[in-house]
Amino acid sequence: KEIADQLAVEVKESGVESLEGDLLKTLDDALGSSNLVAREGGALLFAALNKKAKTATQPFLVPLLPKIMENAGDKKSGDLRKASAKACKAFAKSMTVPAVSMVFDEVVRLSTESPVWQVKVLCMEILGAWVENAPEYLSTKMTDLVPLLSGLMWDSKKQVKEQASKSLTEVCRCIDNNDIQPFVPALVSAIAKPEEVEECVHTLAATTFVQTVDASALSITVPLLERGFREKKTAVKRKCGVITENLAKLVDNPSDVAPFMGVLEPALAKAAEEVADPECRSRCAAAHQALKDIAKRGREIPKVEAAPLEKVEAACKKVVTKHNGKTDATEAQKKSFKFLALSARLMGTNQDATSDDWKEALFGCIKVMLPEGKNKKADAEVVAHEIMNECMSGEAAAKGGVQEQFEEDDEDKALEQLCDCRFSLAYGSRILLNNARLYLKRGMRYGVVAAKSAGKTTLLTSIANGQVEGFPVNELKTIFVQTDIPAAKARMTIMEFTKDAVQEEMGLTDDQIYNALDEIGFTDKMKHDPITSLSGGWRMKLALCRAMLRKADILLMDEPTNHLDVLNVQWVVDYLTGEGCKNVTSLIVSHDTKFLDKVATHIIHFDTLKLNNYKGNLAKFTEKFPHTAAYYDLTASTLAFSFPPPKPLDGVKQRGRPILTMTDVEFAYPGQDKPQLKKVSIRVSMASRVACVGANGAGKSTMIKLLTGELKPIKGVVYKHPNCQFAYVAQHAFHHIEQHLDKTANEYIQWRYQGGEDKEALVKATVKISDEEAAKMKEPIQVVIDGEDGKQIKEKRVVEKILGRRKQGKILEYEVKFVGKSQDMNLWFPRDRLELLGFKKLLDEVDRRKAAAEGAYQRTLSQANIEKHLEAVGLERELASHERIRSLSGGQKVKVVLGAATWAQPHLIILDEPTNYLDREALGALATAINNFEGGIVLITHNQEFADATTRETWVVANNTCDVAGDADWAAYAAEALELGLDESDMLDAMGNKVEVKKTPESVPAKEKKKMIKDIKKKIKDDLEMSEWEEQCAEAWGLFSG
């Protein structure tokens, strides 16, 4: 052993060239000698060389490994067996991925064919050791390893059986799927113990799969599914169908399914045809179809084929020579170069290999070929990276597999190239892009499109932060165009904010900045207004102005049309396509398809962890790939959201009865000279489908905040049905959750509704009691009570609190307790009187408590119920209960807000710019939920397509007021009827169908109104049933409060 160590040290000091000649031949002869001592000495030298000289010796030692493995099974010498096994296991742990691939087949062969059990055990130990240094390669071989090791678990030799079970568990560690990993021990156990299959299937079926599924994950689950489909119990077969369908939905690379089609496809087909239970048959049929769809896509992907060895050799030699290296000056260099070419050829077939993987695989043999002083590891890694680039394109590249699509015409080729890099991108434990190519030309505008949560925003953020390998951040000024205003700068004026961003960096004068703002359209007054006074459209203009002042080469834009009206969207289009951005490249993420059609010159598509680059706008892209129609057509969405049904509303028997109204409302913000809104009268019922539209800054959001109670009017009346509950998702939706980012979505909803009341509702302006209001409520009020002699007595009392509520006919009455008076001296008052006395906020609190108490009996605030509720709005259980809100994407956060707002089963849902953060597929699902909702809907949106798909009534906010418009055709019929003086029953539409004309309370003639008031008052007093028309009139004429 000492001699072996000494020889290894000499090789390390003099270089691996010293191996060529007598030493390597002596080692080879010793390992094949009939002399046991010589073979043991060979094993010791092999181990010493590996330990001292490391990866540089692998081109020389890899061919000798099978001989040492055979010696580990020698029947005569225990010392030889021990030394050989030790040398093999140590070498296995240090092997590069290409070295592993070169001996993998031989190790697998010996594990089954060797007649010596010690060799079988050693082979399985080597497989387990490779998990540490070649996990990605091993994961690609799991389809071979699982059946191999499963078979060895039934070997007659106890030691082989035990090692097979242990090694199978070990190799399963290379499965990069956190959903599967916890079940590996149970899955392995079920292979050895068939009686555990049923329980294992049930456990796996209860798991929510969220991570991408590849061939390695399928390799360990499919054997269980195969056995599960053979079980007699229908429930087990159904669960297997469910598991298969769930896994199939998460397969990114369709070719991963191909090895398992022969097992799963016939099992599912048989279950879908022969199982007696129709529900089980339908689940298995759905899984069968999902599997066939994936397999069809997989067949379209050609098998990966390695490049010709001579082409790879030429590419490697080109790079090594460029760095003054030599590939054939010595025998050692020749052998190392041959090993390098074989390694590069193999790495080229691994489409998931990263730059680091290439460096780790190649640097050891590259060092041998580099000149003295330039042969350090860092030098070799530079060469390895260049070899990777050479072998990823051209004649040295592997063919087949998932290939990036890349379109470039002569016009594009003539443009200046800004970026051509390859990189990988991950978010948490999820791989978003793997060795993807980003190719950008100057002056082009790239629309970035993908399915939900694919990583579009993460890509832009990573580029902006300089985290994308190879992106020329030092050569190109890349700016993320954002409209958010940091809290530290919120007090700045527009001029100060612009100067702060660009003056020091660019050395600009005040006049230059002033003129730039002029060109964008900022008036002299606006330049000195607070930055927070800007609407969404002006914020976007300012952000683009700052980017241009900084002379941006590349603009990164994430949803640039959010919060913008039609005019401002067109302004952004004109700006990006105009002369000012002629030499500026843009990367744009947007769900506004019309916007992308107008600005995009190219489309970058996330697909199978790659970036495909296509010439043309989104419409042209969709023509090529019809399955992406969800980017255009909301009805093409494969998702479906749903909202919970509203709770019964006391006294509301028809959905058309108004439950939220504003009458002659006027409002101005503090310090404003003129009212923001005036003479606003609107009404909302549970049948309402309203689109609220208007220019940026017209007052849409302000009007909705008045309607919901977040703001107080200075004039007019806002009425809300006492038990009405509404869900309000604000324009800047994240403000709802910004104080709870370290909670999970489940924890946030539990916090918000714990105790029965909605804590978010308690922070509104109309809920908080001002000092002035508190003082007024402490003033004595006059009450009339019956004295002991039966006479009525008037006295002054101070209200202590309001305890409860009851209904007398149609009138709501509230129980009042007074200061210094006992409980039996409480009195009941009608709501309208208490409101006049200033107790409205206390009355509303009683209404909220009563509504919350009723709701608490209908839905239990449990983790399981909340998970189910959030699933209905598109948020998976894993994200709902196990991911902090902070780590969710923008679209996922909106789903949290939407789910939290609708937990209390609202009667009305108000959505302010709901299209801002949701992708097209989620928008289609939201449209479906809105159309199926049994309560009222009010949308504030600039997205006409979305409004047309979901609403029937329009509120137009302009000129400081709101005009209400219904269906255009209906308005035409009504106008024609008035003009001709027709009876309502005579009105027909173009198809000859009767058109029902609904009268309004305002249109009732005075004589008829007087009679109706008398009849309605009598019905209210006697608590008699009223028609919808009578209820509508009573509401409009204020008869309920009377």
PDB file of N, CA and C in Angstrom, residues 634-669:
ATOM      1  N   LEU A 634     -61.396  33.693 -24.542  1.00  0.00           N
ATOM      2  CA  LEU A 634     -61.631  33.388 -23.129  1.00  0.00           C
ATOM      3  C   LEU A 634     -62.389  32.076 -22.967  1.00  0.00           C
ATOM      4  N   THR A 635     -63.251  31.761 -23.938  1.00  0.00           N
ATOM      5  CA  THR A 635     -64.044  30.539 -23.824  1.00  0.00           C
ATOM      6  C   THR A 635     -63.212  29.295 -24.086  1.00  0.00           C
ATOM      7  N   ALA A 636     -61.991  29.472 -24.588  1.00  0.00           N
ATOM      8  CA  ALA A 636     -61.135  28.313 -24.866  1.00  0.00           C
ATOM      9  C   ALA A 636     -60.390  27.837 -23.632  1.00  0.00           C
ATOM     10  N   SER A 637     -60.573  28.503 -22.504  1.00  0.00           N
ATOM     11  CA  SER A 637     -59.856  28.139 -21.289  1.00  0.00           C
ATOM     12  C   SER A 637     -60.223  26.729 -20.846  1.00  0.00           C
ATOM     13  N   THR A 638     -59.221  25.976 -20.433  1.00  0.00           N
ATOM     14  CA  THR A 638     -59.454  24.628 -19.914  1.00  0.00           C
ATOM     15  C   THR A 638     -59.647  24.640 -18.405  1.00  0.00           C
ATOM     16  N   LEU A 639     -59.466  25.816 -17.791  1.00  0.00           N
ATOM     17  CA  LEU A 639     -59.690  25.945 -16.355  1.00  0.00           C
ATOM     18  C   LEU A 639     -61.131  26.320 -16.078  1.00  0.00           C
ATOM     19  N   ALA A 640     -61.572  26.076 -14.862  1.00  0.00           N
ATOM     20  CA  ALA A 640     -62.912  26.495 -14.446  1.00  0.00           C
ATOM     21  C   ALA A 640     -62.863  26.923 -12.987  1.00  0.00           C
ATOM     22  N   PHE A 641     -63.192  28.196 -12.723  1.00  0.00           N
ATOM     23  CA  PHE A 641     -63.306  28.684 -11.352  1.00  0.00           C
ATOM     24  C   PHE A 641     -64.784  28.662 -10.962  1.00  0.00           C
ATOM     25  N   SER A 642     -65.036  28.745  -9.667  1.00  0.00           N
ATOM     26  CA  SER A 642     -66.410  28.876  -9.195  1.00  0.00           C
ATOM     27  C   SER A 642     -66.421  29.655  -7.895  1.00  0.00           C
ATOM     28  N   PHE A 643     -67.483  30.425  -7.691  1.00  0.00           N
ATOM     29  CA  PHE A 643     -67.663  31.177  -6.460  1.00  0.00           C
ATOM     30  C   PHE A 643     -68.728  30.487  -5.607  1.00  0.00           C
ATOM     31  N   PRO A 644     -68.626  30.587  -4.289  1.00  0.00           N
ATOM     32  CA  PRO A 644     -69.635  29.957  -3.432  1.00  0.00           C
ATOM     33  C   PRO A 644     -70.989  30.640  -3.595  1.00  0.00           C
ATOM     34  N   PRO A 645     -72.092  29.899  -3.475  1.00  0.00           N
ATOM     35  CA  PRO A 645     -73.419  30.525  -3.603  1.00  0.00           C
ATOM     36  C   PRO A 645     -73.664  31.500  -2.464  1.00  0.00           C
ATOM     37  N   PRO A 646     -74.331  32.625  -2.730  1.00  0.00           N
ATOM     38  CA  PRO A 646     -74.587  33.592  -1.660  1.00  0.00           C
ATOM     39  C   PRO A 646     -75.514  33.020  -0.597  1.00  0.00           C
ATOM     40  N   LYS A 647     -75.344  33.513   0.620  1.00  0.00           N
ATOM     41  CA  LYS A 647     -76.248  33.125   1.697  1.00  0.00           C
ATOM     42  C   LYS A 647     -77.618  33.754   1.470  1.00  0.00           C
ATOM     43  N   PRO A 648     -78.686  33.162   2.011  1.00  0.00           N
ATOM     44  CA  PRO A 648     -80.011  33.799   1.893  1.00  0.00           C
ATOM     45  C   PRO A 648     -79.971  35.199   2.496  1.00  0.00           C
ATOM     46  N   LEU A 649     -80.694  36.122   1.851  1.00  0.00           N
ATOM     47  CA  LEU A 649     -80.717  37.509   2.295  1.00  0.00           C
ATOM     48  C   LEU A 649     -82.105  37.828   2.816  1.00  0.00           C
ATOM     49  N   ASP A 650     -82.185  38.194   4.060  1.00  0.00           N
ATOM     50  CA  ASP A 650     -83.456  38.414   4.732  1.00  0.00           C
ATOM     51  C   ASP A 650     -84.300  39.451   3.998  1.00  0.00           C
ATOM     52  N   GLY A 651     -85.529  39.064   3.622  1.00  0.00           N
ATOM     53  CA  GLY A 651     -86.445  40.002   2.978  1.00  0.00           C
ATOM     54  C   GLY A 651     -86.278  40.107   1.480  1.00  0.00           C
ATOM     55  N   VAL A 652     -85.250  39.481   0.910  1.00  0.00           N
ATOM     56  CA  VAL A 652     -85.020  39.545  -0.538  1.00  0.00           C
ATOM     57  C   VAL A 652     -85.425  38.220  -1.153  1.00  0.00           C
ATOM     58  N   LYS A 653     -86.574  38.251  -1.822  1.00  0.00           N
ATOM     59  CA  LYS A 653     -87.097  37.018  -2.411  1.00  0.00           C
ATOM     60  C   LYS A 653     -86.863  36.956  -3.914  1.00  0.00           C
ATOM     61  N   GLN A 654     -86.528  38.104  -4.518  1.00  0.00           N
ATOM     62  CA  GLN A 654     -86.207  38.150  -5.940  1.00  0.00           C
ATOM     63  C   GLN A 654     -84.796  38.705  -6.112  1.00  0.00           C
ATOM     64  N   ARG A 655     -84.045  38.116  -7.031  1.00  0.00           N
ATOM     65  CA  ARG A 655     -82.656  38.558  -7.229  1.00  0.00           C
ATOM     66  C   ARG A 655     -82.575  39.972  -7.769  1.00  0.00           C
ATOM     67  N   GLY A 656     -83.642  40.455  -8.372  1.00  0.00           N
ATOM     68  CA  GLY A 656     -83.606  41.785  -8.967  1.00  0.00           C
ATOM     69  C   GLY A 656     -83.810  42.928  -7.987  1.00  0.00           C
ATOM     70  N   ARG A 657     -84.094  42.626  -6.729  1.00  0.00           N
ATOM     71  CA  ARG A 657     -84.314  43.701  -5.759  1.00  0.00           C
ATOM     72  C   ARG A 657     -82.990  44.363  -5.382  1.00  0.00           C
ATOM     73  N   PRO A 658     -82.931  45.706  -5.396  1.00  0.00           N
ATOM     74  CA  PRO A 658     -81.674  46.391  -5.052  1.00  0.00           C
ATOM     75  C   PRO A 658     -81.234  46.104  -3.617  1.00  0.00           C
ATOM     76  N   ILE A 659     -79.955  45.841  -3.459  1.00  0.00           N
ATOM     77  CA  ILE A 659     -79.402  45.596  -2.122  1.00  0.00           C
ATOM     78  C   ILE A 659     -78.303  46.598  -1.775  1.00  0.00           C
ATOM     79  N   LEU A 660     -77.875  47.372  -2.762  1.00  0.00           N
ATOM     80  CA  LEU A 660     -76.836  48.380  -2.557  1.00  0.00           C
ATOM     81  C   LEU A 660     -77.145  49.530  -3.513  1.00  0.00           C
ATOM     82  N   THR A 661     -77.361  50.740  -2.969  1.00  0.00           N
ATOM     83  CA  THR A 661     -77.719  51.871  -3.827  1.00  0.00           C
ATOM     84  C   THR A 661     -76.974  53.131  -3.411  1.00  0.00           C
ATOM     85  N   MET A 662     -76.834  54.038  -4.375  1.00  0.00           N
ATOM     86  CA  MET A 662     -76.341  55.396  -4.119  1.00  0.00           C
ATOM     87  C   MET A 662     -77.326  56.363  -4.762  1.00  0.00           C
ATOM     88  N   THR A 663     -77.717  57.377  -4.016  1.00  0.00           N
ATOM     89  CA  THR A 663     -78.693  58.341  -4.516  1.00  0.00           C
ATOM     90  C   THR A 663     -78.150  59.752  -4.364  1.00  0.00           C
ATOM     91  N   ASP A 664     -77.988  60.451  -5.516  1.00  0.00           N
ATOM     92  CA  ASP A 664     -77.515  61.851  -5.535  1.00  0.00           C
ATOM     93  C   ASP A 664     -76.258  62.049  -4.689  1.00  0.00           C
ATOM     94  N   VAL A 665     -75.303  61.145  -4.845  1.00  0.00           N
ATOM     95  CA  VAL A 665     -74.083  61.199  -4.039  1.00  0.00           C
ATOM     96  C   VAL A 665     -73.096  62.190  -4.632  1.00  0.00           C
ATOM     97  N   GLU A 666     -72.445  62.918  -3.732  1.00  0.00           N
ATOM     98  CA  GLU A 666     -71.391  63.847  -4.128  1.00  0.00           C
ATOM     99  C   GLU A 666     -70.176  63.583  -3.247  1.00  0.00           C
ATOM    100  N   PHE A 667     -68.973  63.705  -3.853  1.00  0.00           N
ATOM    101  CA  PHE A 667     -67.757  63.415  -3.081  1.00  0.00           C
ATOM    102  C   PHE A 667     -66.589  64.238  -3.612  1.00  0.00           C
ATOM    103  N   ALA A 668     -65.767  64.717  -2.684  1.00  0.00           N
ATOM    104  CA  ALA A 668     -64.522  65.405  -3.036  1.00  0.00           C
ATOM    105  C   ALA A 668     -63.442  64.970  -2.058  1.00  0.00           C
ATOM    106  N   TYR A 669     -62.219  64.759  -2.557  1.00  0.00           N
ATOM    107  CA  TYR A 669     -61.099  64.446  -1.679  1.00  0.00           C
ATOM    108  C   TYR A 669     -60.682  65.721  -0.935  1.00  0.00           C
TER     109      TYR A 669
END
